[in-house]
Amino acid sequence: MSWTVSTLPQSTVLVSSEEGDWSTGICDCCQDKKQCCFAFWCGPCFACRTTREFGQCLCLPLLDALGCVHPIAMSIRVSLRQRYGIRGSLCSDCLCSTFCLPCVWCQMATEMEKRKLPTVLSDIISRR
């Protein structure tokens, strides 16, 4: 598996050139109880925080409240899949985002956390 380093304004991420699977399943959101409760009881706040960590506008997920289909959650999920080379389809992203919104946000937040690059000392020294 080959990896490309991509530096975004707010973070550094690994971008895979090969496809893999999500590191957690859509129903594995209860593994992190604190995150699960936050996403379930305060979904908009959790979605806004996750979107900001992804490098997008903080208030973007608030547009999802306008209808039963959640285009922002779905587009962030598609973008996340493309960034990390995760297998899937637009159809599955649409279904998950429509019927399991808190689980989708938990899965995306967990994926971003697990795929972050560790800070390297040489990076800190070279920036001075």
C-alpha positions as a printed Julia matrix, in Angstrom:
128×3 Matrix{Float64}:
   0.0    0.0    0.0
   1.43   3.39  -0.92
   0.73   6.65   0.88
   0.94  10.28  -0.14
   1.32  13.04   2.43
  -1.11  15.89   1.93
  -0.86  19.06   3.99
  -4.1   20.96   4.49
  -4.45  24.33   6.21
  -5.46  22.76   9.53
  -3.87  19.33   9.56
  -1.68  16.81   7.8
  -3.33  13.63   6.59
  -2.4   10.43   4.83
  -4.0    9.87   1.46
  -4.06   6.29   0.3
  -3.7    5.33  -3.36
  -5.32   1.94  -2.69
  -8.83   1.23  -1.48
  -9.5   -0.23   1.94
 -12.37  -0.43   4.4
 -13.55   1.86   7.17
 -11.58   1.24  10.37
 -14.93   0.88  12.21
 -18.36  -0.24  11.12
 -21.38   2.04  10.95
 -22.82   0.44  14.11
 -19.53   0.52  16.05
 -20.2    4.06  17.26
 -20.94   2.78  20.78
 -17.34   1.68  21.28
 -16.5    5.25  22.31
 -19.38   5.99  24.68
 -18.48   9.64  25.22
 -18.39  10.33  21.48
 -21.57   8.31  20.92
 -23.52  10.26  23.54
 -22.24  13.57  22.2
 -23.27  12.66  18.63
 -26.69  11.34  19.71
 -27.71  14.05  22.19
 -26.04  17.03  20.52
 -25.78  15.94  16.9
 -25.5   19.4   15.3
 -22.66  20.42  17.65
 -20.84  17.14  17.03
 -21.31  17.43  13.26
 -20.03  21.02  13.25
 -16.95  20.05  15.26
 -16.22  17.06  13.01
 -16.66  19.18   9.88
 -14.25  21.8   11.24
 -11.67  19.08  11.98
 -12.12  17.87   8.4
 -11.12  21.36   7.24
 -14.52  22.64   6.12
 -16.76  25.47   7.3
 -17.86  25.02  10.91
 -21.56  25.74  10.25
 -21.9   23.67   7.08
 -23.75  20.72   8.75
 -26.5   23.07   9.92
 -27.81  22.99   6.34
 -28.7   19.32   6.89
 -31.52  20.4    9.22
 -33.49  21.69   6.23
 -34.66  18.29   4.97
 -34.88  14.55   5.48
 -31.95  13.89   3.13
 -28.65  15.09   4.59
 -26.52  16.33   1.65
 -23.73  17.78   3.79
 -23.18  14.6    5.81
 -23.29  12.59   2.6
 -20.8   14.86   0.77
 -18.39  14.93   3.73
 -18.61  11.13   3.88
 -17.87  10.83   0.14
 -14.97  13.27   0.46
 -13.59  11.39   3.46
 -13.81   8.09   1.55
 -11.93   9.61  -1.37
  -9.26  11.2    0.85
  -8.5    7.94   2.67
  -9.16   5.52  -0.19
 -12.1    3.78   1.49
 -14.32   1.46  -0.54
 -17.97   2.36  -0.87
 -20.59   3.87  -3.12
 -22.65   7.0   -3.33
 -25.76   4.86  -2.75
 -24.46   3.46   0.55
 -23.32   6.94   1.62
 -26.79   8.29   0.9
 -28.55   5.48   2.79
 -26.28   5.72   5.83
 -26.5    9.52   5.95
 -30.28   9.43   5.68
 -31.12   6.69   8.16
 -28.2    6.62  10.61
 -26.94  10.2   10.89
 -25.37  10.11  14.41
 -23.62   6.83  13.54
 -22.28   8.33  10.3
 -20.8   11.35  12.11
 -19.24   9.06  14.75
 -17.75   6.82  12.09
 -16.27   9.79  10.23
 -14.85  11.35  13.41
 -13.29   8.03  14.43
 -11.8    7.54  10.96
 -10.23  11.0   10.97
  -8.79  10.45  14.45
  -7.28   7.07  13.53
  -5.75   8.34  10.29
  -4.0   11.46  11.63
  -0.26  11.63  11.14
   1.8   11.81  14.31
   3.78  14.99  14.83
   7.42  14.49  13.91
  10.09  16.38  15.85
  11.9   17.39  12.65
   8.72  19.15  11.47
   8.66  21.27  14.63
  12.35  22.16  14.41
  12.2   23.04  10.69
   9.34  25.49  11.27
  11.37  27.64  13.69
